[in-house]
PDB file of N, CA and C in Angstrom:
ATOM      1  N   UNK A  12     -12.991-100.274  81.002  1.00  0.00           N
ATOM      2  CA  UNK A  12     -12.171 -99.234  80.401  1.00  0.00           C
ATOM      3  C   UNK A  12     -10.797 -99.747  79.989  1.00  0.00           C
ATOM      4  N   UNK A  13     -10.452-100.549  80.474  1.00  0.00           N
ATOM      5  CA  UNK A  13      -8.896-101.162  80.130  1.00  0.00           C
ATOM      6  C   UNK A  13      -8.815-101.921  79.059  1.00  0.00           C
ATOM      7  N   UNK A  14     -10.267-102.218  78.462  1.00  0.00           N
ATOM      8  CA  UNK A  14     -10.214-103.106  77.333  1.00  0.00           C
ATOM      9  C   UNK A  14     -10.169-101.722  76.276  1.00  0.00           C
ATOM     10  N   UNK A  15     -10.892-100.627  76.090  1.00  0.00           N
ATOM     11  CA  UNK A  15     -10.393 -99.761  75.384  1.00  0.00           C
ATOM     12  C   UNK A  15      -9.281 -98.815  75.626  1.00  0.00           C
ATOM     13  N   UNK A  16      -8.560 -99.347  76.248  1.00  0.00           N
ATOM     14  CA  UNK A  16      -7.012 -98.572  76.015  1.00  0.00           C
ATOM     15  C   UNK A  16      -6.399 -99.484  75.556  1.00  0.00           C
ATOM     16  N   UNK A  17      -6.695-100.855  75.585  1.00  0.00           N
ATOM     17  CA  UNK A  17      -5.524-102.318  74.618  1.00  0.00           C
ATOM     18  C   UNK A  17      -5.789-102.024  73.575  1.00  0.00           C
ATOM     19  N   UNK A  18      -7.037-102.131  73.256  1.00  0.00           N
ATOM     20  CA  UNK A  18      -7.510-101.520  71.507  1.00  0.00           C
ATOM     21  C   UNK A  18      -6.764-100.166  71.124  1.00  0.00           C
ATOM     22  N   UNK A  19      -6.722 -99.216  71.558  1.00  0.00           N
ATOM     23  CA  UNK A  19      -6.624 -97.735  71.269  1.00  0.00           C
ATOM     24  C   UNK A  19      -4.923 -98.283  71.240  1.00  0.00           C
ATOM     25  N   UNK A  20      -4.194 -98.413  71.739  1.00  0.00           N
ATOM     26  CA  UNK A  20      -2.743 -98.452  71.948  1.00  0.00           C
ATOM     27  C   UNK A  20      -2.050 -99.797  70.606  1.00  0.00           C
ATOM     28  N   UNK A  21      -3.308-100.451  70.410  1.00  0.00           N
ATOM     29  CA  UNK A  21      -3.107-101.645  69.059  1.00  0.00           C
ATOM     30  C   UNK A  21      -3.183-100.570  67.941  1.00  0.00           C
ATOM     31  N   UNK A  22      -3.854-100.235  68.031  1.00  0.00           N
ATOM     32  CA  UNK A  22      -4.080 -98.912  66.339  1.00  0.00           C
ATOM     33  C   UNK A  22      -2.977 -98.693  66.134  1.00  0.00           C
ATOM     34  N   UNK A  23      -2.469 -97.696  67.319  1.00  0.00           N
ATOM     35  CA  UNK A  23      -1.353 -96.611  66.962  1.00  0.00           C
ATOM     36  C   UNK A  23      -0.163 -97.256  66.731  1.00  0.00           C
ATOM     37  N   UNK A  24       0.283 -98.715  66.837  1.00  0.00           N
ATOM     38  CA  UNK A  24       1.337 -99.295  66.699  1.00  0.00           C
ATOM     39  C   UNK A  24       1.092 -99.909  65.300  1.00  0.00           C
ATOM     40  N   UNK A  25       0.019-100.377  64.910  1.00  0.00           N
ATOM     41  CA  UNK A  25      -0.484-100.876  63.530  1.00  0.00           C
ATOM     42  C   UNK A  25      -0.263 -99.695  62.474  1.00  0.00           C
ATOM     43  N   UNK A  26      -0.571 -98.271  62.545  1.00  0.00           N
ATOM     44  CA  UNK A  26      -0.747 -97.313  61.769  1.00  0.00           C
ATOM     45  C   UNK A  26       0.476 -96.371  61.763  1.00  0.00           C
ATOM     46  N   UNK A  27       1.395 -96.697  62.365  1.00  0.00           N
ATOM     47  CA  UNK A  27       2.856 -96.290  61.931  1.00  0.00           C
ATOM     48  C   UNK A  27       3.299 -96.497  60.513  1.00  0.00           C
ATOM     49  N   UNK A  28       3.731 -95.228  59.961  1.00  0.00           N
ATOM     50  CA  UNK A  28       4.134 -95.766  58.811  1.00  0.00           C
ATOM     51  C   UNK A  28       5.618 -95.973  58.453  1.00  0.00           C
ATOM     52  N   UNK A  29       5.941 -97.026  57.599  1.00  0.00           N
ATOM     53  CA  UNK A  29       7.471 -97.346  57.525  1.00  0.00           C
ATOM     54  C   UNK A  29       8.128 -96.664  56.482  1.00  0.00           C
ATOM     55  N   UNK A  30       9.472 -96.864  56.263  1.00  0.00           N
ATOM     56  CA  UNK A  30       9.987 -95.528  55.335  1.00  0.00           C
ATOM     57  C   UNK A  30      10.148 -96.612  54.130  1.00  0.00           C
ATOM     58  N   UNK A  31      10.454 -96.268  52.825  1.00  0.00           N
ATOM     59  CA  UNK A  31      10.164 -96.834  51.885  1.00  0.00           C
ATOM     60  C   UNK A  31      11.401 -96.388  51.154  1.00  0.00           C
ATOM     61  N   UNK A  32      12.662 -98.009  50.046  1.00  0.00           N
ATOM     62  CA  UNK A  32      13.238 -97.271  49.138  1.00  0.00           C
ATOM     63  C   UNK A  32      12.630 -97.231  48.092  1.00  0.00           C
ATOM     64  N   UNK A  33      12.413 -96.380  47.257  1.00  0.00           N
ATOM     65  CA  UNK A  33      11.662 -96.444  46.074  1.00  0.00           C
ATOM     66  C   UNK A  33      12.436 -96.219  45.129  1.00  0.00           C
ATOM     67  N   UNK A  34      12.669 -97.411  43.996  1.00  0.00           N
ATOM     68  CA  UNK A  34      13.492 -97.682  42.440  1.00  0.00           C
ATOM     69  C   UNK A  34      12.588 -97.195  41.114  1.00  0.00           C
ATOM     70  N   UNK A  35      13.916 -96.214  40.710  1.00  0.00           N
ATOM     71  CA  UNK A  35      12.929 -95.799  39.738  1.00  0.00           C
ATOM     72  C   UNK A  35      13.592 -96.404  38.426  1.00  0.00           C
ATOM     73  N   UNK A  36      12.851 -96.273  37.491  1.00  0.00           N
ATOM     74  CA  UNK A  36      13.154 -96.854  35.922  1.00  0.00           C
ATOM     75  C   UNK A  36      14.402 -95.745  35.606  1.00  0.00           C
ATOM     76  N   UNK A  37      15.334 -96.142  34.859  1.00  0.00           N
ATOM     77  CA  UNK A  37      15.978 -95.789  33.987  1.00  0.00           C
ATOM     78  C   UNK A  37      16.352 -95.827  32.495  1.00  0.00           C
ATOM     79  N   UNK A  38      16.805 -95.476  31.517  1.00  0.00           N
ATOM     80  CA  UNK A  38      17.429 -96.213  30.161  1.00  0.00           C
ATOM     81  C   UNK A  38      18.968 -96.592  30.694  1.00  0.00           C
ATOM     82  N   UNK A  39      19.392 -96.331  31.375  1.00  0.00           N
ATOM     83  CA  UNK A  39      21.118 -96.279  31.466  1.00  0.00           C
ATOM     84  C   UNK A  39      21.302 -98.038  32.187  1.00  0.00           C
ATOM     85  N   UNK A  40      20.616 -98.702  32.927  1.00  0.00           N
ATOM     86  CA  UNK A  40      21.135-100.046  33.729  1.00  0.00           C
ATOM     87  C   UNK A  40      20.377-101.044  32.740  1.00  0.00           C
ATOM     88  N   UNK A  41      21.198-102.459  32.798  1.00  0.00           N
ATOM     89  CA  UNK A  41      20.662-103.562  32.438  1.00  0.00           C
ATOM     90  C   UNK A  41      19.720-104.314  33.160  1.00  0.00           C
ATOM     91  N   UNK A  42      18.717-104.773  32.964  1.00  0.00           N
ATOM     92  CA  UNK A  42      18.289-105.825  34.014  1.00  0.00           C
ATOM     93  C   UNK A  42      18.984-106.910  34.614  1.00  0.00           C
ATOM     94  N   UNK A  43      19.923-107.231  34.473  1.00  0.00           N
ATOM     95  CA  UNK A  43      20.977-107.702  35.614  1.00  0.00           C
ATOM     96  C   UNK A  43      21.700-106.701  35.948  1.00  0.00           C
ATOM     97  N   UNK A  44      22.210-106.188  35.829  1.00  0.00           N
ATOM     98  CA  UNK A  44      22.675-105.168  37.192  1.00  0.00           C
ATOM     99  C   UNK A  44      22.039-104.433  37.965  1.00  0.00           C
ATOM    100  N   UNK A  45      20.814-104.192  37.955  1.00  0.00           N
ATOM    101  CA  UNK A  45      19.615-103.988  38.661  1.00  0.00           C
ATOM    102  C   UNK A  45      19.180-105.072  39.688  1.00  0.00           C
ATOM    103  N   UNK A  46      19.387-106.184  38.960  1.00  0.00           N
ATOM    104  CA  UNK A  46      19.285-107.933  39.732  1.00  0.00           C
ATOM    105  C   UNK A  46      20.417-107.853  40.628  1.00  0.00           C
ATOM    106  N   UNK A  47      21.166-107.798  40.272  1.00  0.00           N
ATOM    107  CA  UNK A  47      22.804-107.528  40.937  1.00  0.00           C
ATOM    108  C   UNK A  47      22.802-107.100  42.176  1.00  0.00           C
ATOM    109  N   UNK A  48      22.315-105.725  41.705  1.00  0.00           N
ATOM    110  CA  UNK A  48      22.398-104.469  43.062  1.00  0.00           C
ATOM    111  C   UNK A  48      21.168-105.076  44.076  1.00  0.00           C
ATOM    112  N   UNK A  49      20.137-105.021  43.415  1.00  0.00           N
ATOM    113  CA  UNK A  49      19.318-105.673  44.533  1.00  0.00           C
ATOM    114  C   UNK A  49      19.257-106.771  45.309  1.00  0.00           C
ATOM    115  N   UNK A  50      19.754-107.580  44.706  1.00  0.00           N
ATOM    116  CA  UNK A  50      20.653-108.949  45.900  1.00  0.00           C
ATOM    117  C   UNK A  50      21.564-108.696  46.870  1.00  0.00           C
ATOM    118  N   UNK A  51      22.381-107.317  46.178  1.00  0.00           N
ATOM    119  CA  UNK A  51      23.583-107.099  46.977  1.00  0.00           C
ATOM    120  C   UNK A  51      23.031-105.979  48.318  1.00  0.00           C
ATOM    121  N   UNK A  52      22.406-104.985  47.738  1.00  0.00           N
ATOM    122  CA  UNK A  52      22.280-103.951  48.148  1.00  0.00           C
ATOM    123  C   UNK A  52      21.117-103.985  49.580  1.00  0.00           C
ATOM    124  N   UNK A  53      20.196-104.985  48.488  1.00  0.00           N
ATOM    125  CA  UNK A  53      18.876-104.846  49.818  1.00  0.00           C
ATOM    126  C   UNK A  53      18.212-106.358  50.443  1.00  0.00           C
ATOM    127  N   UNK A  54      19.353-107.172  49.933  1.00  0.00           N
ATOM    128  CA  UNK A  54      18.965-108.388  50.383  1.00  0.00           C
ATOM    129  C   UNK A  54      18.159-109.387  49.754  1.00  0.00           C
ATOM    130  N   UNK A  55      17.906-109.073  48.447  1.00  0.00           N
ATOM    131  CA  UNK A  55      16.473-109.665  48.094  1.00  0.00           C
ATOM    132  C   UNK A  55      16.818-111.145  47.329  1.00  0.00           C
ATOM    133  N   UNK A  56      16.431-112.079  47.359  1.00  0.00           N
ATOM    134  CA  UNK A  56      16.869-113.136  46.748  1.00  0.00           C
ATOM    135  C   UNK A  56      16.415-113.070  45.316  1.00  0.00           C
ATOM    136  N   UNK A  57      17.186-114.181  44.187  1.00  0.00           N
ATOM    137  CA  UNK A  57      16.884-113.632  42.926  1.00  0.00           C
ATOM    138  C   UNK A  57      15.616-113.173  42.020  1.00  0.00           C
ATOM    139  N   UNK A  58      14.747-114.405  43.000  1.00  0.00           N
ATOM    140  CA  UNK A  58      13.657-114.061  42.109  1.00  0.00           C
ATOM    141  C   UNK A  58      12.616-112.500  42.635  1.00  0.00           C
ATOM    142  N   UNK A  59      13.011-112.222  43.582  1.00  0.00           N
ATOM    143  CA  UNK A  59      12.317-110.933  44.750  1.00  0.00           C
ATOM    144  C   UNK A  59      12.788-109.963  43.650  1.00  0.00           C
ATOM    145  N   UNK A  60      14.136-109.597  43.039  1.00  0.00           N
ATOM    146  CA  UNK A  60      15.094-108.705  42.637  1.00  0.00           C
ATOM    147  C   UNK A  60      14.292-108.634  41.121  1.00  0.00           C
ATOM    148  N   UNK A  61      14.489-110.261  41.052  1.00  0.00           N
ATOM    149  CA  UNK A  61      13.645-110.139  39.016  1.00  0.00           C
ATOM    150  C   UNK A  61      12.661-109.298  38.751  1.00  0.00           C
ATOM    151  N   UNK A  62      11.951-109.932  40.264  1.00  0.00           N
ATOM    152  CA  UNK A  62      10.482-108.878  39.945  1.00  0.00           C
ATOM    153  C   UNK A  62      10.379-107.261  40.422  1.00  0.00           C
ATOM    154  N   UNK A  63      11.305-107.149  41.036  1.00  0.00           N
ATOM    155  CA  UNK A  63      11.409-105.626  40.933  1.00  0.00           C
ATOM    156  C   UNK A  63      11.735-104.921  40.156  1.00  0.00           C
ATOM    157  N   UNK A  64      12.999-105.436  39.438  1.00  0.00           N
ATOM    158  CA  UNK A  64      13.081-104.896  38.153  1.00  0.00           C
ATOM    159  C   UNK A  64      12.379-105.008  36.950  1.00  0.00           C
ATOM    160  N   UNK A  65      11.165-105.716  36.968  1.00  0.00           N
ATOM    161  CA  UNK A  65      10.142-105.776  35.907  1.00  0.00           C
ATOM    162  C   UNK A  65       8.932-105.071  36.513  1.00  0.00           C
ATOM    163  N   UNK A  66       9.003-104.878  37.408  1.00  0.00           N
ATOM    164  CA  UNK A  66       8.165-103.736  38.076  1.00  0.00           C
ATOM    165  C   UNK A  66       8.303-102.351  37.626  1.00  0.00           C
ATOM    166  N   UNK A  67       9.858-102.095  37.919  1.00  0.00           N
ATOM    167  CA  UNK A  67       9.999-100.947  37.658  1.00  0.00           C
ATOM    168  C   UNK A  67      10.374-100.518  36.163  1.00  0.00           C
ATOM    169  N   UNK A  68      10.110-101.312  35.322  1.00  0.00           N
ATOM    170  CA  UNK A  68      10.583-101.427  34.151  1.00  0.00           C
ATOM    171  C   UNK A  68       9.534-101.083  33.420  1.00  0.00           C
ATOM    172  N   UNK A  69       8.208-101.778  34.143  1.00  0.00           N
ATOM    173  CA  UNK A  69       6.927-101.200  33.037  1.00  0.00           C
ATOM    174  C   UNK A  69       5.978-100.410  33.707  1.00  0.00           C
ATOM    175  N   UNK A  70       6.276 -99.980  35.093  1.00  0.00           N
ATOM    176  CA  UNK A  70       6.110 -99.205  35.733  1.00  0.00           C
ATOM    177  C   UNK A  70       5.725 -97.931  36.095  1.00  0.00           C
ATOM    178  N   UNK A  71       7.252 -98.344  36.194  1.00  0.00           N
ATOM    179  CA  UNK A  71       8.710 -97.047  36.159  1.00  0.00           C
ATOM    180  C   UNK A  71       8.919 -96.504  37.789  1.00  0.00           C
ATOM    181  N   UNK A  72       8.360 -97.461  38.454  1.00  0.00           N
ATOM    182  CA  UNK A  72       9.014 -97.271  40.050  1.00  0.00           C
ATOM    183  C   UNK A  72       8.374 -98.437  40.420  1.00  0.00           C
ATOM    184  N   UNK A  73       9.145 -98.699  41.751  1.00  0.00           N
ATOM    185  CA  UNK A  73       8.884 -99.758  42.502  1.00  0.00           C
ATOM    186  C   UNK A  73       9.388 -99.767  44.193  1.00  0.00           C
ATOM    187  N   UNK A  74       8.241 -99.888  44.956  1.00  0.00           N
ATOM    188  CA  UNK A  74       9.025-100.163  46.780  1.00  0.00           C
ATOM    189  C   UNK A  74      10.071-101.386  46.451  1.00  0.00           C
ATOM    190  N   UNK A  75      11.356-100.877  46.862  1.00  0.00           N
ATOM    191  CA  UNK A  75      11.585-102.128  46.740  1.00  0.00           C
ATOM    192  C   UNK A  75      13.028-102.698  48.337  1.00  0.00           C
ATOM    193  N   UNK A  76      12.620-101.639  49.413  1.00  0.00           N
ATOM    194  CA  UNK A  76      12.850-102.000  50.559  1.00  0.00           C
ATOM    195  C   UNK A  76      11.892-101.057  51.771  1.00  0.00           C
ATOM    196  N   UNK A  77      11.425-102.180  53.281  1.00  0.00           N
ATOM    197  CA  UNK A  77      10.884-100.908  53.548  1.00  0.00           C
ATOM    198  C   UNK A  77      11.285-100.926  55.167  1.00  0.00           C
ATOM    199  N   UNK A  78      11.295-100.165  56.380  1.00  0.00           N
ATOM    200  CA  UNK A  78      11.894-100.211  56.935  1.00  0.00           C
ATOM    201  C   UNK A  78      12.343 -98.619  57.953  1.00  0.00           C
ATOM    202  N   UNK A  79      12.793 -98.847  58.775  1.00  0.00           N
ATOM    203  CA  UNK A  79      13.484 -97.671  59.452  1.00  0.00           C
ATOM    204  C   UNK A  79      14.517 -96.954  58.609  1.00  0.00           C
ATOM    205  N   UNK A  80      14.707 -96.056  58.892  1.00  0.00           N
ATOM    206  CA  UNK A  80      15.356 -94.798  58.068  1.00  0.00           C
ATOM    207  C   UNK A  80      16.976 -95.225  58.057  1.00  0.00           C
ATOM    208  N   UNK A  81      16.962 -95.597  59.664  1.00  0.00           N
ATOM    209  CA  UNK A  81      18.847 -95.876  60.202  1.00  0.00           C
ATOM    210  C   UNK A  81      18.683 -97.133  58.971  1.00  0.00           C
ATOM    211  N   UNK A  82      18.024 -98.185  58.668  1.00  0.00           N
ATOM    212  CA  UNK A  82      18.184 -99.213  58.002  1.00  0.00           C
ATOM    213  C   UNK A  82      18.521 -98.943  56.290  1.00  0.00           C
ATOM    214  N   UNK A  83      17.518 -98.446  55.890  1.00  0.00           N
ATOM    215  CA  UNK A  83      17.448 -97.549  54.995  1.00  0.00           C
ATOM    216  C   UNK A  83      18.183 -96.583  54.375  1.00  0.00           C
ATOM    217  N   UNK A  84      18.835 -96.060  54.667  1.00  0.00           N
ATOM    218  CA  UNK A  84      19.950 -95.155  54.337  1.00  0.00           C
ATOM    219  C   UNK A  84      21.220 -95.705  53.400  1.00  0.00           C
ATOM    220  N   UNK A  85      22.018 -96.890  54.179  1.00  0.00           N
ATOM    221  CA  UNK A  85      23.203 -97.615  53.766  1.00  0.00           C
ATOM    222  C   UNK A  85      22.576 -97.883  52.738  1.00  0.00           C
ATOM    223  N   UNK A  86      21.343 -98.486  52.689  1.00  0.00           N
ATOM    224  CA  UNK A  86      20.848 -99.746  51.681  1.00  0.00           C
ATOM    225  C   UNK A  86      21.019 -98.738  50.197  1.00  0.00           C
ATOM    226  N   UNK A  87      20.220 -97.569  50.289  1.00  0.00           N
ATOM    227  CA  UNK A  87      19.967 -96.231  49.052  1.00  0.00           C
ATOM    228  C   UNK A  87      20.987 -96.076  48.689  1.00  0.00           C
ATOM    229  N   UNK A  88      22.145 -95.386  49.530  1.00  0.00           N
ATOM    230  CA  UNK A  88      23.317 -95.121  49.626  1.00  0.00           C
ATOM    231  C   UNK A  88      24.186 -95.780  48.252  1.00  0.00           C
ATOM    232  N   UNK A  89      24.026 -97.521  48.601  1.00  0.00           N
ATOM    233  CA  UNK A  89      24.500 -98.813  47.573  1.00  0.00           C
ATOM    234  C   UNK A  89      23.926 -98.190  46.639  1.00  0.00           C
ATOM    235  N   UNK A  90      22.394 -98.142  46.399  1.00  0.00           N
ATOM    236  CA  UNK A  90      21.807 -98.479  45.080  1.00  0.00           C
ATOM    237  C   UNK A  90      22.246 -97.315  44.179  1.00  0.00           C
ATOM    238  N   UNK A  91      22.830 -95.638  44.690  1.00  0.00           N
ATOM    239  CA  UNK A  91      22.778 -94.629  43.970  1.00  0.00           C
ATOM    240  C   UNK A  91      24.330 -94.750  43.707  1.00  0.00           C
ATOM    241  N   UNK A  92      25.489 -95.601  44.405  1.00  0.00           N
ATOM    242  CA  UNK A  92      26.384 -95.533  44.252  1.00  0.00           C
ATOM    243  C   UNK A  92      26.560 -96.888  43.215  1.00  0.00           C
ATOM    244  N   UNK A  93      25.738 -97.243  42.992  1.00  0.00           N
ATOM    245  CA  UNK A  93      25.539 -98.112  41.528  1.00  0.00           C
ATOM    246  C   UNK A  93      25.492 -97.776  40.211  1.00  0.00           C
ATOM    247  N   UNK A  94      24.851 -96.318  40.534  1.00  0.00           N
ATOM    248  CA  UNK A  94      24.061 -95.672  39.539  1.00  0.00           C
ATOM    249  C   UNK A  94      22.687 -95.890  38.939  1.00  0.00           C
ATOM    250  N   UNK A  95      22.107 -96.395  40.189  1.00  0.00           N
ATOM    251  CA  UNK A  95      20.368 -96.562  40.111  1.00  0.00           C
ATOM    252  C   UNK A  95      19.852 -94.673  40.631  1.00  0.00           C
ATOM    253  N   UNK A  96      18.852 -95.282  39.881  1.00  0.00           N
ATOM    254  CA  UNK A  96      17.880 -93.836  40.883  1.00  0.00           C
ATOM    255  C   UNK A  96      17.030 -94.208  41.846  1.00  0.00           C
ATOM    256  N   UNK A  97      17.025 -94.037  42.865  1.00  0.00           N
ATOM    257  CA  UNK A  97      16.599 -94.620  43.998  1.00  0.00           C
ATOM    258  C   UNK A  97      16.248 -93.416  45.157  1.00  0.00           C
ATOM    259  N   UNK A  98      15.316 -93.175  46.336  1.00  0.00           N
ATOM    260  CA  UNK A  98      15.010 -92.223  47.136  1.00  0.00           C
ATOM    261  C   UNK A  98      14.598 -93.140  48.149  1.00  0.00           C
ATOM    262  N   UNK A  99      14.746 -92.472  49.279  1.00  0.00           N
ATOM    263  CA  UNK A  99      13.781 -92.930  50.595  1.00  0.00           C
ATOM    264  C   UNK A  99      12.916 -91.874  50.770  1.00  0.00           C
ATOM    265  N   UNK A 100      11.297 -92.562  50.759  1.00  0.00           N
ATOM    266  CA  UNK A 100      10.218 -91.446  50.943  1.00  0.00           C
ATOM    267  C   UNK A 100       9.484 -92.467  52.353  1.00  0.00           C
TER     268      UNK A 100
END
């Protein structure tokens, strides 16, 4: 019986789900300042950032941090005070 409670207690830590920022397309930002913000904002190194913004470009959204909520927050916070459109779902 103790071998199915290691299993049962592995699931529920595997099947947590994490919170997500999600970037949406705009007409108003350049693709470098999109590059910009996302280096600055969520850490991503250049080429991580390139491809998010070509993600969300032909897209028109993209995960593009994922994470606890406390983490999450500051990060959105940056991107809308950029003037991205951005949500945590």
């Amino acid at each position: 019986m103790s071998t199915k409670e290691e299993v049962l207690e592995e699931v529920k830590t595997t099947t947590q789900k994490e919170n997500e920022i999600v970037l949406y397309n705009d007409d108003y930002n350049t693709f470098d300042h999109v590059i910009e913000t996302l280096i600055y904002a969520c850490e991503h190194t250049p080429v991580q950032a390139e491809q998010c913004a070509i993600l969300v470009h032909y897209k028109g959204k993209c995960t593009v941090k994922t994470g606890s909520f406390d983490d999450l927050k500051p990060r959105c916070s940056k991107l809308l005070e950029e003037g991205l459109s951005a949500e945590i779902i």
